[in-house]
Coordinates of C-alpha atoms in Angstrom, one line a residue:
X93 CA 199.3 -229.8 -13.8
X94 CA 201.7 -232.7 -12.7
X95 CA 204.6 -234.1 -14.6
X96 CA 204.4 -235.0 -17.9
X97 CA 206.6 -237.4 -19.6
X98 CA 210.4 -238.6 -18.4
X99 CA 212.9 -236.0 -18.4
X100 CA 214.6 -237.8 -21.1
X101 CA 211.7 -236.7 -23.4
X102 CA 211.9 -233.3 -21.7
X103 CA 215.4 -232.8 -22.6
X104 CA 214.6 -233.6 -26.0
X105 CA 211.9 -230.9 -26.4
X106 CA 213.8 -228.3 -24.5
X107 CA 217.0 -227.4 -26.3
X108 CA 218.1 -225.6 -22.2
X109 CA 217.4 -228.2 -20.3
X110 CA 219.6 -230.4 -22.9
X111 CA 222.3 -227.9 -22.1
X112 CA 222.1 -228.1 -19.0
X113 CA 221.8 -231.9 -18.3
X114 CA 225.3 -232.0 -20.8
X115 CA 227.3 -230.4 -18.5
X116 CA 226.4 -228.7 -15.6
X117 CA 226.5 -224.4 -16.1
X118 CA 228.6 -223.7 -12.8
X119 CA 231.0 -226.5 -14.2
X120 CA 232.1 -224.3 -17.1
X121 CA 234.4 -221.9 -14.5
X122 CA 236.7 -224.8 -14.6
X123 CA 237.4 -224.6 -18.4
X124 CA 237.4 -221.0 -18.8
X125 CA 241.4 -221.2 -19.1
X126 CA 241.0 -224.0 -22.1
X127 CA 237.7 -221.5 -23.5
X128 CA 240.3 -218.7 -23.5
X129 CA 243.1 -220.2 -25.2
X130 CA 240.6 -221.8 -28.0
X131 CA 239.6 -218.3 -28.8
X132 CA 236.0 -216.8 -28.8
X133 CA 235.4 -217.8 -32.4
X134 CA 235.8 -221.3 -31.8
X135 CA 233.8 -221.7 -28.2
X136 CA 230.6 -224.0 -28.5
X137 CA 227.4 -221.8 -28.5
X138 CA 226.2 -224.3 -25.7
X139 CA 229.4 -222.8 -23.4
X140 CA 228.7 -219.2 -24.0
X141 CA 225.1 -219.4 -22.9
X142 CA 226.1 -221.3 -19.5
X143 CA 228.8 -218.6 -19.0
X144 CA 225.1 -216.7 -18.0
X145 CA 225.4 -218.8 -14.5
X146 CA 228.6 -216.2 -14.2
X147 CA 226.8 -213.4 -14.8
X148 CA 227.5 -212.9 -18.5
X149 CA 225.9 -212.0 -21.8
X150 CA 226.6 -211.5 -25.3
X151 CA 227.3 -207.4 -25.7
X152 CA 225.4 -206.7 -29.3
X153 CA 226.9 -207.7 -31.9
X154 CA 228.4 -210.8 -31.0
X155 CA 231.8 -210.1 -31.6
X156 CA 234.0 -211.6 -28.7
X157 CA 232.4 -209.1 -25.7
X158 CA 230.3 -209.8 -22.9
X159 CA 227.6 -207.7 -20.3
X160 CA 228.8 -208.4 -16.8
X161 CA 226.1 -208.4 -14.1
X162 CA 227.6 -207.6 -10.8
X163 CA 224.8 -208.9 -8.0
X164 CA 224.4 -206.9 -5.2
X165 CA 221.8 -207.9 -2.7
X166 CA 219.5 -205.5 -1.7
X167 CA 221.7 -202.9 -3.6
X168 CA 223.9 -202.5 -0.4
X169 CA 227.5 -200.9 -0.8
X170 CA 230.4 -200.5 0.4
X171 CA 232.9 -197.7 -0.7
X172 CA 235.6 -200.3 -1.4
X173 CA 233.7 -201.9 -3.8
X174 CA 231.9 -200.0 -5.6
X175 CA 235.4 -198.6 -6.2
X176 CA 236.2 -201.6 -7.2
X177 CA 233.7 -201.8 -10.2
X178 CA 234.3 -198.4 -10.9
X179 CA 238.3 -199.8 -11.7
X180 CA 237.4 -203.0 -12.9
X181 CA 235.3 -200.6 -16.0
X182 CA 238.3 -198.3 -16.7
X183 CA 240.2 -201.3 -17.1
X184 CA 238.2 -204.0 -18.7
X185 CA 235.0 -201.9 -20.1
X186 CA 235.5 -198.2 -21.3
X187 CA 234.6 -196.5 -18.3
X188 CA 230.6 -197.4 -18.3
X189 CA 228.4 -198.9 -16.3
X190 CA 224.5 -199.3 -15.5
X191 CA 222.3 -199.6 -12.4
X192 CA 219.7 -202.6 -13.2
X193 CA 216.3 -202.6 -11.9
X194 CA 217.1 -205.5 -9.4
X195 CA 219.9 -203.3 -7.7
X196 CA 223.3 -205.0 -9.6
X197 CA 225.9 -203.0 -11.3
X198 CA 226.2 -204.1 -15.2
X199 CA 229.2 -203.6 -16.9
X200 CA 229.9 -203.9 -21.3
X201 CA 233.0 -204.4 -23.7
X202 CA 234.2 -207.4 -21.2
X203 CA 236.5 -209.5 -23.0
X204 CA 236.7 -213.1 -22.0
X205 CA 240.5 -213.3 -21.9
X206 CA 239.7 -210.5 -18.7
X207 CA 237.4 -212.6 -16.6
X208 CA 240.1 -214.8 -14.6
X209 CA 241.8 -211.5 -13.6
X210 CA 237.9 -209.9 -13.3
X211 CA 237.2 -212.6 -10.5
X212 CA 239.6 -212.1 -8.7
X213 CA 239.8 -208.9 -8.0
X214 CA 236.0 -209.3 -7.2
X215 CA 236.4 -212.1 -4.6
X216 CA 238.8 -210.2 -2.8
X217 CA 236.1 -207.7 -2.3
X218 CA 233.2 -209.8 -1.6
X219 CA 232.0 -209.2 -4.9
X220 CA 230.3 -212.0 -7.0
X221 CA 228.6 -212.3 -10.4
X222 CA 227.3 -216.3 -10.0
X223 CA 223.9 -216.5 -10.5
X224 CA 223.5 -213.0 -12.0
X225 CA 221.9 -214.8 -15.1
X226 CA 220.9 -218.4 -16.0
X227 CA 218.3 -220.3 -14.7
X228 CA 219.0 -219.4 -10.8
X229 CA 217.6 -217.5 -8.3
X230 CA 218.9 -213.8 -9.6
X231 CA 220.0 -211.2 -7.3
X232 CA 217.9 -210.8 -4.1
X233 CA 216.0 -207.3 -3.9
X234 CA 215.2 -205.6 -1.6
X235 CA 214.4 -201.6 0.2
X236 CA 217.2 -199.8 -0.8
X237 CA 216.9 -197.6 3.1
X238 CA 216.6 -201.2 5.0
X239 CA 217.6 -199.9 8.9
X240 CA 217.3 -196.4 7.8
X241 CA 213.9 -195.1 6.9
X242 CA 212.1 -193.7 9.9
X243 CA 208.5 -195.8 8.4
X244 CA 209.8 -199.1 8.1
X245 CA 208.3 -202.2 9.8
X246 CA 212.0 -203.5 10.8
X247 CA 215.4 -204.0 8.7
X248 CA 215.3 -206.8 6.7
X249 CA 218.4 -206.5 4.6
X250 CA 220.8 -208.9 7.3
X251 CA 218.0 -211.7 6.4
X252 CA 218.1 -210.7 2.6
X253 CA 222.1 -211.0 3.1
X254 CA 221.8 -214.6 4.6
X255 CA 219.4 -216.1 2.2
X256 CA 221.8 -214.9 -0.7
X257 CA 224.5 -216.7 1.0
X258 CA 222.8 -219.6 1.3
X259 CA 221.5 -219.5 -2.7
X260 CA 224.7 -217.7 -4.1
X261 CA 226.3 -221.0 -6.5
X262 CA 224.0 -223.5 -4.7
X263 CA 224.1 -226.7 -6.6
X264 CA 220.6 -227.6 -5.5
X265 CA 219.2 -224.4 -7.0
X266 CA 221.4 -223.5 -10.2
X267 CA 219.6 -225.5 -12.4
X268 CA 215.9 -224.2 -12.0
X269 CA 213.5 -224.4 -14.9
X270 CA 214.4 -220.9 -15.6
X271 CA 215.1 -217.8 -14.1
X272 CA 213.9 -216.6 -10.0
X273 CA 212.9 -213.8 -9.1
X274 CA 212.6 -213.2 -5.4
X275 CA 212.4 -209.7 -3.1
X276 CA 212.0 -209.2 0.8
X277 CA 211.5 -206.2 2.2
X278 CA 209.3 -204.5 5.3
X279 CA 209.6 -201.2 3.3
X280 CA 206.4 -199.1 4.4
X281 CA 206.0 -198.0 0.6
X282 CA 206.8 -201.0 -1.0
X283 CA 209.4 -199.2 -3.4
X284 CA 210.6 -203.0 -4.0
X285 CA 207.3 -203.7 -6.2
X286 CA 206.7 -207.2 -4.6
X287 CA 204.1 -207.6 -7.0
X288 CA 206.0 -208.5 -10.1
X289 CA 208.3 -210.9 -8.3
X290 CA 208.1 -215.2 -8.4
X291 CA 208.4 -214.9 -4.1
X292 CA 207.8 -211.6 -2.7
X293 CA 208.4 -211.1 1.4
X294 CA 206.4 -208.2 2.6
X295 CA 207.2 -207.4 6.6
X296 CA 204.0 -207.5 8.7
X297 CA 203.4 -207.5 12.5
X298 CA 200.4 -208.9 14.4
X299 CA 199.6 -209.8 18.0
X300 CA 199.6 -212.4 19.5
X301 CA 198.9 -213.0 23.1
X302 CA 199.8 -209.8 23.8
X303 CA 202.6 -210.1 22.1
X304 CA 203.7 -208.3 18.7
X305 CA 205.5 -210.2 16.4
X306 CA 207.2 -209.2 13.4
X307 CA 207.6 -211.4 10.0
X308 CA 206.3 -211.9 6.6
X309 CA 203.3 -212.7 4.2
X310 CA 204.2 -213.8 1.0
X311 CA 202.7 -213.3 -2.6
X312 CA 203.6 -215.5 -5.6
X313 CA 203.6 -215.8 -8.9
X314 CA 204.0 -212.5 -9.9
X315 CA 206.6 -211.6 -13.2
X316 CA 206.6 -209.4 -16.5
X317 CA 208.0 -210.2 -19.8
X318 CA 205.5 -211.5 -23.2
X319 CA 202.5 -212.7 -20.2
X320 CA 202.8 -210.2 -17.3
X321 CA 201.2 -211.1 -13.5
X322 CA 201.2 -209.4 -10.5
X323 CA 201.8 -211.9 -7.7
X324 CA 198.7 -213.6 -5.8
X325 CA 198.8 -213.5 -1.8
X326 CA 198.6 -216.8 0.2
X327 CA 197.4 -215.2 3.2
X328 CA 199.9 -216.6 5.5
X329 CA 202.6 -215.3 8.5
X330 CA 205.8 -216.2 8.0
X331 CA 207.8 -215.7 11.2
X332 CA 211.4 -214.7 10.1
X333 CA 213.2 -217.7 11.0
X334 CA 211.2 -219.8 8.6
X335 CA 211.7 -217.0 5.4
X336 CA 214.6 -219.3 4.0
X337 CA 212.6 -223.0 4.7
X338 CA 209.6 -221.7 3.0
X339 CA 211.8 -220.0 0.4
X340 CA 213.2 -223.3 -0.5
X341 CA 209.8 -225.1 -0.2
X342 CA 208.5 -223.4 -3.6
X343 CA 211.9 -223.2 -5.1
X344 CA 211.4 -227.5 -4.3
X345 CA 207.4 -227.9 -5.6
X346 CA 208.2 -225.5 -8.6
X347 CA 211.7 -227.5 -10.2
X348 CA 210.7 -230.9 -8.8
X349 CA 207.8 -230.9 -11.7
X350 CA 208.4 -231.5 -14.9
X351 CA 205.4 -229.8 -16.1
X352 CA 207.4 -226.7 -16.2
X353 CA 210.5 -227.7 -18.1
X354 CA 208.8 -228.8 -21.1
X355 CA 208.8 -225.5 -22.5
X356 CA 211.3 -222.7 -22.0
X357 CA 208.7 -220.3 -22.6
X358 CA 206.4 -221.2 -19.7
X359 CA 209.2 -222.2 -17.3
X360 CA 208.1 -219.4 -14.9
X361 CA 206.9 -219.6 -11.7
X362 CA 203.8 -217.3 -12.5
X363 CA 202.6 -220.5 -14.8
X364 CA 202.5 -222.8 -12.5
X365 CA 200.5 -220.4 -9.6
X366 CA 198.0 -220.3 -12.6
X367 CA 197.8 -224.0 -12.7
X368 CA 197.4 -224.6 -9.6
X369 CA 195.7 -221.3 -7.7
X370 CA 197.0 -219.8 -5.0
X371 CA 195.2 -222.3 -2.2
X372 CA 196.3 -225.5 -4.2
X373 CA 199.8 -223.7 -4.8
X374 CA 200.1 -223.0 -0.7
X375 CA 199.1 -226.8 0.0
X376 CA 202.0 -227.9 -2.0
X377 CA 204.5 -225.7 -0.1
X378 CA 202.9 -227.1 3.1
X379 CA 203.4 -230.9 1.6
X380 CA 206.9 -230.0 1.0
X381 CA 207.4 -228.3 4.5
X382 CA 205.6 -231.1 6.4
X383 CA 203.5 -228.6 8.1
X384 CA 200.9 -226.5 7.9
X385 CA 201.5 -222.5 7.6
X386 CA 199.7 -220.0 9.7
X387 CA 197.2 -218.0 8.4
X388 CA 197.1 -214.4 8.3
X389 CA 194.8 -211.7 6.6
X390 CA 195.5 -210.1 3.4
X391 CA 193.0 -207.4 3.3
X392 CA 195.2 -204.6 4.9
X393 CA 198.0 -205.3 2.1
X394 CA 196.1 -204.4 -0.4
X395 CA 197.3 -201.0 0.0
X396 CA 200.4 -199.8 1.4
X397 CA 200.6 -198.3 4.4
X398 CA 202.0 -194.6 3.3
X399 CA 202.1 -193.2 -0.8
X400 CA 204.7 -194.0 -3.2
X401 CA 208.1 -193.3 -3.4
X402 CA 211.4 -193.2 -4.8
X403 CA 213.3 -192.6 -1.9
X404 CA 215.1 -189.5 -3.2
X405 CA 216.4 -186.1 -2.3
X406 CA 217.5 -185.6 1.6
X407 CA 216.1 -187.9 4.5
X408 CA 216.0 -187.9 8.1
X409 CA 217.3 -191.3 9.2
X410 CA 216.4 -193.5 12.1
X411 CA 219.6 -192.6 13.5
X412 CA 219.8 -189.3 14.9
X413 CA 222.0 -186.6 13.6
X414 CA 222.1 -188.8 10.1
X415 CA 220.6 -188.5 7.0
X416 CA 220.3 -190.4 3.6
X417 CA 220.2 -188.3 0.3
X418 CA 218.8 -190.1 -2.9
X419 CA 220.5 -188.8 -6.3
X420 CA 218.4 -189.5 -9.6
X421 CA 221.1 -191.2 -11.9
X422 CA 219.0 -189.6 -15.1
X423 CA 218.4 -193.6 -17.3
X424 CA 220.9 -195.3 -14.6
X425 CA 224.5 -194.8 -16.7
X426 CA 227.3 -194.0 -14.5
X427 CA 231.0 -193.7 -15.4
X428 CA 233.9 -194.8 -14.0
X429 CA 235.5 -192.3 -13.3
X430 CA 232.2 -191.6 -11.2
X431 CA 231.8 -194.6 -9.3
X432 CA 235.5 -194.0 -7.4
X433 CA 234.7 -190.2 -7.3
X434 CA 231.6 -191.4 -5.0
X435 CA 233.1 -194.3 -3.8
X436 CA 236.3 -191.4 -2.0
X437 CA 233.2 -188.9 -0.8
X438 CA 231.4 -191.9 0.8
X439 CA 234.4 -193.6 2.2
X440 CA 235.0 -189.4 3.9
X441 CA 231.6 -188.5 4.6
X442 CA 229.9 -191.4 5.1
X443 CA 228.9 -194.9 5.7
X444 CA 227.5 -197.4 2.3
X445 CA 225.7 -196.5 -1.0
X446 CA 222.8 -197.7 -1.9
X447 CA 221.0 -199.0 -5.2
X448 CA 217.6 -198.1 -6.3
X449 CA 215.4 -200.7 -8.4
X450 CA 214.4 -197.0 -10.4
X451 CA 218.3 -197.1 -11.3
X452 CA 219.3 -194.1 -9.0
X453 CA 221.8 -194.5 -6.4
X454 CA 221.6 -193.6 -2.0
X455 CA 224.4 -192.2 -0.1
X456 CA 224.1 -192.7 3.5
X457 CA 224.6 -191.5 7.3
X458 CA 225.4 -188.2 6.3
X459 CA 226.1 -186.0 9.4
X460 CA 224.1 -182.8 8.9
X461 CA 226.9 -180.6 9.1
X462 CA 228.0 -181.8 6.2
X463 CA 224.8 -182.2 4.1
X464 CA 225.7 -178.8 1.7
X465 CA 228.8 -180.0 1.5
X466 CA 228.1 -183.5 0.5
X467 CA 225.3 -181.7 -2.1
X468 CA 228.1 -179.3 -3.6
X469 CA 230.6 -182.1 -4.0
X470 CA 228.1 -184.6 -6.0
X471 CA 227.2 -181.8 -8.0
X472 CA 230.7 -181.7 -9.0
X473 CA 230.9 -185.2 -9.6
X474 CA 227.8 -184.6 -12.0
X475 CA 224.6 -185.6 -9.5
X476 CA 222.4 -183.3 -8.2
X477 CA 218.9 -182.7 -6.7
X478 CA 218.1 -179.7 -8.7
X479 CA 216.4 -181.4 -11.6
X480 CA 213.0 -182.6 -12.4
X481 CA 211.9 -185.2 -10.6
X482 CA 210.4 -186.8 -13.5
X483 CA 213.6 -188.1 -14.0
X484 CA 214.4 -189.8 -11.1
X485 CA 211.5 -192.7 -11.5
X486 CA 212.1 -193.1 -15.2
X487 CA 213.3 -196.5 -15.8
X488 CA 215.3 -197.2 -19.7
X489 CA 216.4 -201.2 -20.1
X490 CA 220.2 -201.6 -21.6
X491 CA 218.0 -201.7 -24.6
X492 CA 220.3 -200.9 -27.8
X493 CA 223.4 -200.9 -28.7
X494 CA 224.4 -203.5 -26.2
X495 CA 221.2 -205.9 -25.9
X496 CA 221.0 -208.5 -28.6
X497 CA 217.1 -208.9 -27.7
X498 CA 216.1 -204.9 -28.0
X499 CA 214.9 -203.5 -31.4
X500 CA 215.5 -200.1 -30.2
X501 CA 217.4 -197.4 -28.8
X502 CA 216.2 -197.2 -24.9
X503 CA 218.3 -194.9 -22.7
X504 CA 219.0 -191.8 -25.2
X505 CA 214.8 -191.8 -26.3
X506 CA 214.1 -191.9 -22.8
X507 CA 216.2 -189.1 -22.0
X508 CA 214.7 -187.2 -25.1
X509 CA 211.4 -187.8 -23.9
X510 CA 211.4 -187.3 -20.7
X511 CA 213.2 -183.6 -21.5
X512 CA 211.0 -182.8 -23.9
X513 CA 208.0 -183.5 -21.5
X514 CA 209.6 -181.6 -19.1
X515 CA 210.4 -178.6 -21.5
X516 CA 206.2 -178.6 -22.8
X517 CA 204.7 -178.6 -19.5
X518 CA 206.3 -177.7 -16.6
X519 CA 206.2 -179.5 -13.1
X520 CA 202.6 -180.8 -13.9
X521 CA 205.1 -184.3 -15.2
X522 CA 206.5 -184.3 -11.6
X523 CA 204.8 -187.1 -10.4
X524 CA 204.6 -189.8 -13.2
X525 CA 206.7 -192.7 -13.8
X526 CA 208.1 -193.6 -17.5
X527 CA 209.5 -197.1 -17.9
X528 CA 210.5 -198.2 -21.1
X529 CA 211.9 -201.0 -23.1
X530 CA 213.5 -202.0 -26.4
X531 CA 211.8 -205.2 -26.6
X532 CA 208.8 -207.4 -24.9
X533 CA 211.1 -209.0 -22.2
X534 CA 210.0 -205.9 -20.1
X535 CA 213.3 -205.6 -18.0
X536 CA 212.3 -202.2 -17.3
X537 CA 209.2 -202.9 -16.8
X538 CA 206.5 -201.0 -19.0
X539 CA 203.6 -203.1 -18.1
X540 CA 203.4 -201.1 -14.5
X541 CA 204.8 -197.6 -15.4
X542 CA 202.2 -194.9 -15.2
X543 CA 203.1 -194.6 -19.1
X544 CA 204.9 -198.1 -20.3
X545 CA 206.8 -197.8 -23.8
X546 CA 207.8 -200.9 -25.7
X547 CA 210.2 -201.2 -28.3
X548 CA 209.0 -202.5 -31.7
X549 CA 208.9 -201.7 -35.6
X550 CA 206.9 -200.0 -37.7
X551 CA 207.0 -198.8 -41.9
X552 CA 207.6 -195.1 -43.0
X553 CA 205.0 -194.5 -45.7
X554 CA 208.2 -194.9 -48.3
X555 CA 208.6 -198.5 -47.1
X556 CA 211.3 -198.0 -44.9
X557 CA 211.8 -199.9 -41.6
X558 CA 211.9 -197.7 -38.4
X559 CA 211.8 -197.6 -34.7
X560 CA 208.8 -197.5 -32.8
X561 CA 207.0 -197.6 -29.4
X562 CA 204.0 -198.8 -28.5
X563 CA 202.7 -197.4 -25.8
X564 CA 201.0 -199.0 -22.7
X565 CA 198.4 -196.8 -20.0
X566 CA 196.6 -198.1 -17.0
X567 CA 199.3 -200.3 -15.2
X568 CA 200.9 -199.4 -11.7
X569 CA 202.0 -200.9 -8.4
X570 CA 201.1 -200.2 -5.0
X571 CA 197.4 -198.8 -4.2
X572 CA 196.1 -200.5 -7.4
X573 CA 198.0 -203.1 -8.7
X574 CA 197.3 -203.9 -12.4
X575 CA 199.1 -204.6 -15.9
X576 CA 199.1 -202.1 -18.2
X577 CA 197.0 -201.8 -21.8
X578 CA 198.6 -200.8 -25.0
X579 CA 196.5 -198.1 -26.2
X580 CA 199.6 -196.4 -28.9
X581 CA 200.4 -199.4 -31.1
X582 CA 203.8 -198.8 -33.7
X583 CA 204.1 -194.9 -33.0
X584 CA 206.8 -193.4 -34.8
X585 CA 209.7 -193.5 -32.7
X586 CA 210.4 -189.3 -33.1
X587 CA 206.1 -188.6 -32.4
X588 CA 206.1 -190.3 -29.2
X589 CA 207.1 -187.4 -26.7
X590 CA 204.3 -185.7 -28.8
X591 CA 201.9 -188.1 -28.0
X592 CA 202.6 -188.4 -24.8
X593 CA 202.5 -184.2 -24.4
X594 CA 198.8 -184.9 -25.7
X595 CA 198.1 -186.6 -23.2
X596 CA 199.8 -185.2 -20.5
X597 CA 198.0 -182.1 -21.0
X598 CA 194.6 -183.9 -21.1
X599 CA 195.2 -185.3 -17.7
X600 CA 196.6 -182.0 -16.5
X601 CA 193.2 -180.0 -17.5
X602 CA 191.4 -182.5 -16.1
X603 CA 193.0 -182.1 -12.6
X604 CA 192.4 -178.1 -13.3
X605 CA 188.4 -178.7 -13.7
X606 CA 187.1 -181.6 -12.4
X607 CA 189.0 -183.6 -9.4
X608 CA 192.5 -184.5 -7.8
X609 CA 192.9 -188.0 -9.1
X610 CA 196.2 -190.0 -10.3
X611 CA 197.2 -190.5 -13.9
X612 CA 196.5 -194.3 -13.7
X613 CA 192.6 -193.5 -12.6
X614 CA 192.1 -190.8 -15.2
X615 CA 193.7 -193.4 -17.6
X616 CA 191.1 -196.2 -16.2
X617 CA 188.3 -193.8 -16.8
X618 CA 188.6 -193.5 -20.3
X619 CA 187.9 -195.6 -23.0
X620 CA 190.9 -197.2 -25.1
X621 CA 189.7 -195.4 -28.3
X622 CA 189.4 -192.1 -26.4
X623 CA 193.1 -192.4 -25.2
X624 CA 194.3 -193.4 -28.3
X625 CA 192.5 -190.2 -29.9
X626 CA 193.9 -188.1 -27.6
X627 CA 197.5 -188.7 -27.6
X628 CA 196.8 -188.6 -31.7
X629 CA 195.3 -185.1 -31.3
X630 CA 191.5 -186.2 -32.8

C-alpha cells in the first residue's frame, strides 16, 4: 500500500502509462486528419491504442478496421439515434451491430478514413464514443426501466445522465490507472449486477426524524477478468446530492497512488480495496472528502428486495395506461436495417428504447391499445416473445471473428447451445443464465452465470489444436453473491451442449425428487468431482 517509487520509474516499468505521459490519449482527435492521410499501415502502434479514449479497437485481424463503441448511459434511447447508428452501420460497417453488457451499441468494419464524417453525424445527435475504452471511466450503467418499473426505489437515470456529463472527456479523469467501472441504480432486482462493478450505487431509503429519505449505499471493488471480486459494502448513506463528490473522492484516492500504476495488470480498483479493506478504503474517501460519511447498515442488502430478472416480455408501467415490452435480442446482434425498422415503430408508437446489460433491447410507453400491434410488427422486424426464455439471459462476448483477445467462436456456439439445450429438455432450462466468453477477460461475464463458459484450447487425440470451453458452476449475483468454480476444464468445443444436457438433467431430477432449490445451490451442494462426473456421464 502507498506509493512506490517516482512516476518517472513507473513510466518506465509500465509500457501504458509511458504512452500515456507521451502524449495525452484525448490529444490524438486533433491529428486524426494527418493519421488519415499517413495511411493505417504507417500509424505508430502507440496512436492506435490511444484511439481507445474514442471508443475504438482493432477488428481481428488487424488490417486497417476498427470496433466502434457507442456509449449510451444507462442504455437510454432515443428513436433518432438509435436510427442514427442503425445508418451510420449501413454506411460505414456492413449493416451489424451488437448490444454490450454495459448498455452501448458496438459497431465493426469501421474504417479510419470514416471517423471525421462518423463524429459528426454523432454529435449532432447527442451521440458520443469518448471514453468508450482506454483507461477512463467507461459508460455509466444503469436499470434499464429507471422511472418505469412499478418496484423501484426512485428513478435514477437523470442523476446517471449528469454524472456522465460531468466524466464524458474530463481531463482530470481520462488518464486513470486503467479502466472504471461504475453503475447506479435503485432497481428493486438489481438487474444492474452492482456487484461486479469498481463503484456500485444501490438506491436505499431510511428515516430519519420522521422523515424518509432517499439515496445510496455504495460497494467497491468489485470486477471480473483473470482475478474476479464481487464488490465489498462500506456501510454508508449517500444522500443523492453527494453521489458525484463521493464518486470523484475514490476516482481521486485510487489514481493519486502510484501503487496502482506500476503494473498494468493490477491497475484495478478491486486491488487496491484488497490492500487496504473496506474500513481503511472508506477512511481514505473520507480524507479526500474532508468529512466524515454517514453510516448506514448493510445487512438488508445482502438480498434483494424481490427475485431476479431480466426485465422482459410485457410490463405494467408506473404510468398508467403504458406499458414496457422487453424483446430477447437471441446473443445481442442486431442489423441495420433493424435498428431504423425499430427506431420508425418507436418514433409511432412510442416514447425511448432501452438497452439491457443481458444484451436485449426495451421498447417503452406503449399504449395498451396498441400492445398486439406493437407485438405483430416486431415480429415482423424479426423480435418476438414467443421463444424460450433461456435465451433472453444468455450473454455471448464479441468473442471471434472480431476480437483480437478471444480464442474462440462466442455468439454462433452460444446460439448452438443454448438451442440444443432447449431441443433436449424442454422448459426445465427456462430459468438459467448462460454467459460465455472467448477468452479470460470475462466481458460477458462467466464467472457469475448460473453456467459460465470460457474460451480456451485443447488437443484432438491426433495432435490437432481445437476450440474448447471450460466450464465454470457455482457463481451468481443477487441472493448469493459468489464467483464461479471451473469444474469442465478444455471440453471439446462440439461436447459442451452435451455436457451441459448431463447436467441439466441431473439438476432437473433432483427438483422432481427431493426439493425446489436453484441451480447455483444444487451446484454448491455437490462436490467438484461429482459435477465434473456428471456432465462426463460417470
Amino acid at each position: 500500500m502507498g506509493e512506490i517509487g517516482t512516476y518517472d520509474q513507473i513510466i518506465k516499468k509500465n509500457p501504458r502509462e509511458r504512452l500515456k505521459k507521451e502524449k495525452m490519449p484525448l490529444e490524438i482527435i486533433h491529428e486524426l486528419p494527418e493519421l488519415i492521410q499517413k495511411g493505417y499501415e504507417e500509424i505508430a502502434e502507440e496512436d492506435i491504442v490511444r484511439l481507445q479514449w474514442y471508443g475504438l479497437y482493432h477488428d481481428k485481424p488487424k488490417m486497417g478496421t476498427f470496433m466502434m463503441r457507442i456509449k449510451i448511459p444507462n442504455g437510454i434511447l432515443t428513436p433518432q439515434k438509435l436510427r442514427i447508428i442503425g445508418e451510420i452501420s449501413q454506411k460505414f460497417g456492413k449493416g451489424y451491430g451488437e448490444i454490450t453488457t454495459r448498455q452501448d451499441i458496438q459497431l465493426h468494419w469501421i474504417r479510419l478514413e470514416a471517423l471525421p464524417e462518423i463524429f459528426k453525424i454523432l454529435q449532432e445527435v447527442g451521440l458520443s464514443t469518448v471514453g468508450a475504452c482506454g483507461d477512463v471511466v467507461r459508460n455509466i450503467t444503469g436499470c434499464p426501466v429507471a422511472g418505469l418499473d412499478r418496484q423501484e426505489l426512485f428513478d435514477a437515470s437523470p442523476l446517471v445522465r449528469e454524472i456522465a456529463q460531468f466524466l464524458d472527456g474530463n481531463p482530470e479523469y481520462s488518464d486513470l490507472p486503467r479502466k472504471h467501472k461504475i453503475t447506479l441504480s435503485a432497481c428493486a432486482y438489481r438487474c444492474n449486477a452492482p456487484e461486479i462493478h469498481c463503484q456500485a450505487f444501490v438506491g436505499v431509503k431510511r428515516r430519519v426524524a420522521g422523515q424518509e429519505q432517499l439515496g445510496f449505499t455504495i460497494w467497491v471493488g468489485g470486477g471480473l477478468s483473470t482475478v474476479p471480486r464481487i464488490a465489498k459494502p462500506l456501510g454508508v448513506f449517500i444522500p443523492m446530492t453527494d453521489t458525484l463528490p463521493v464518486i470523484r473522492a475514490v476516482l481521486d484516492v485510487w489514481k493519486d497512488d502510484l501503487t496502482y500504476r506500476r503494473s498494468f495488470i493490477k491497475a484495478r480498483l478491486k486491488f487496491m480495496v484488497d490492500d487496504y479493506g473496506p474500513e481503511a478504503f472508506r477512511n481514505l474517501i473520507e480524507n479526500k472528502l474532508g468529512r466524515k460519511l454517514e453510516d448506514f447498515p448493510e445487512l438488508p442488502l445482502l438480498e434483494p428486495s424481490v427475485g431476479r430478472t431480466s426485465h422482459l416480455g410485457i410490463c405494467e408501467q408506473k404510468q398508467g395506461g403504458f406499458y414496457y415490452v422487453g424483446f430477447p435480442v437471441f446473443t445481442g446482434r442486431l442489423t441495420g436495417e433493424q435498428m431504423i425498422q425499430i427506431a420508425e415503430l418507436v418514433a409511432q408508437e412510442g416514447k425511448d428504447i432501452r438497452l439491457t446489460r443481458e444484451q436485449n433491447f426495451i421498447l417503452t410507453y406503449i399504449p395498451e391499445s396498441r400492445l398486439n400491434w406493437v407485438l405483430e410488427r416486431m415480429e415482423a422486424i424479426g423480435f418476438t416473445l414467443k421463444i424460450g426464455k433461456l435465451r433472453g439471459p444468455g450473454i455471448a462476448c464479441t468473442g471471434q471473428p472480431h476480437c483480437n483477445f478471444a480464442v474462440t467462436e462466442t455468439k454462433g456456439r452460444l446460439a448452438e447451445i443454448i438451442s440444443h439445450l432447449e431441443n433436449a429438455l424442454g422448459e426445465g432450462v427456462d430459468d438459467l443464465r448462460i454467459y460465455l466468453d472467448g477468452c479470460p477477460h470475462a466481458c460477458g461475464a462467466h464467472w457469475v452465470g448460473d453456467i459460465g463458459l470460457q474460451g480456451t484450447t485443447a488437443r484432438s487425440p491426433e495432435g490437432e489444436k481445437m476450440e474448447a470451453y471450460d466450464i465454470f458452476l457455482g457463481g451468481g449475483l443477487g441472493s448469493k453473491p459468489l464467483i464461479g468454480k471451473a469444474i469442465g476444464r478444455r471440453v471439446p468445443a462440439d461436447q459442451v451442449k452435451y455436457y451441459l444436457e448431463r447436467l441439466i438433467r441431473a439438476y432437473q431430477a433432483y427438483l422432481r425428487e427431493k426439493e425446489a432449490i436453484s441451480f447455483q445451490e444444487f451446484c454448491l451442494r455437490y462436490p467438484d468431482e461429482q459435477l465434473k462426473n456428471l456432465m462426463e456421464g460417470k
